[in-house]
Amino acid sequence: MDTATLGALGTILVGLAVAGASLVGHLTQSRSARDGQVVGGYSTLVDDLQEERDQLRTQLTDKTTELAAAYAELARERADTTTMHRRIAELTTECDGLRERLAELEGRPA
């Protein structure tokens, strides 16, 4: 082999080596990019889930407060209803007594 052939062969071998190294570098870069996207996606998902959890905790706190207020209002209304029933019974008894007294004064039976 002459010098020109050896030079051409050397150039081809160097070119193949560079192409192989470039291919390996590209594959490694693609894997790194893909891994980065997975980690970034996971991080975003975790952030979204934590934000949703915080919102749900806030909603739960608000609903618990509303429920407590509703129970307090119900208790007040029940107390008012009991008071009204007691007053109705008193007035009914008083009306019955007044009817009896009126019947006595007019001389008619009640």
PDB file of C-alpha atoms in Angstrom, residues 11-47:
ATOM      1  CA  THR A  11      -9.126   9.314   7.229  1.00  0.00           C
ATOM      2  CA  ILE A  12     -11.969   6.795   6.826  1.00  0.00           C
ATOM      3  CA  LEU A  13     -11.162   5.161  10.178  1.00  0.00           C
ATOM      4  CA  VAL A  14     -10.958   8.504  11.937  1.00  0.00           C
ATOM      5  CA  GLY A  15     -14.259   9.526  10.309  1.00  0.00           C
ATOM      6  CA  LEU A  16     -15.924   6.292  11.466  1.00  0.00           C
ATOM      7  CA  ALA A  17     -14.566   6.775  14.983  1.00  0.00           C
ATOM      8  CA  VAL A  18     -15.862  10.352  15.077  1.00  0.00           C
ATOM      9  CA  ALA A  19     -19.253   9.210  13.742  1.00  0.00           C
ATOM     10  CA  GLY A  20     -19.430   6.453  16.383  1.00  0.00           C
ATOM     11  CA  ALA A  21     -18.508   8.859  19.152  1.00  0.00           C
ATOM     12  CA  SER A  22     -21.080  11.330  17.868  1.00  0.00           C
ATOM     13  CA  LEU A  23     -23.754   8.606  17.837  1.00  0.00           C
ATOM     14  CA  VAL A  24     -22.916   7.530  21.398  1.00  0.00           C
ATOM     15  CA  GLY A  25     -22.935  11.174  22.501  1.00  0.00           C
ATOM     16  CA  HIS A  26     -26.306  11.750  20.845  1.00  0.00           C
ATOM     17  CA  LEU A  27     -27.821   8.659  22.511  1.00  0.00           C
ATOM     18  CA  THR A  28     -26.456   9.705  25.884  1.00  0.00           C
ATOM     19  CA  GLN A  29     -27.793  13.224  25.372  1.00  0.00           C
ATOM     20  CA  SER A  30     -31.229  11.873  24.390  1.00  0.00           C
ATOM     21  CA  ARG A  31     -31.313   9.642  27.472  1.00  0.00           C
ATOM     22  CA  SER A  32     -30.298  12.556  29.686  1.00  0.00           C
ATOM     23  CA  ALA A  33     -32.961  14.779  28.141  1.00  0.00           C
ATOM     24  CA  ARG A  34     -35.593  12.061  28.559  1.00  0.00           C
ATOM     25  CA  ASP A  35     -34.553  11.450  32.173  1.00  0.00           C
ATOM     26  CA  GLY A  36     -34.667  15.195  32.784  1.00  0.00           C
ATOM     27  CA  GLN A  37     -38.182  15.361  31.354  1.00  0.00           C
ATOM     28  CA  VAL A  38     -39.284  12.468  33.562  1.00  0.00           C
ATOM     29  CA  VAL A  39     -37.827  14.086  36.677  1.00  0.00           C
ATOM     30  CA  GLY A  40     -39.278  17.455  35.682  1.00  0.00           C
ATOM     31  CA  GLY A  41     -42.663  15.884  35.013  1.00  0.00           C
ATOM     32  CA  TYR A  42     -42.566  14.069  38.344  1.00  0.00           C
ATOM     33  CA  SER A  43     -41.673  17.280  40.133  1.00  0.00           C
ATOM     34  CA  THR A  44     -44.529  19.124  38.432  1.00  0.00           C
ATOM     35  CA  LEU A  45     -46.941  16.321  39.322  1.00  0.00           C
ATOM     36  CA  VAL A  46     -45.855  16.381  42.966  1.00  0.00           C
ATOM     37  CA  ASP A  47     -46.250  20.174  43.068  1.00  0.00           C
TER      38      ASP A  47
END
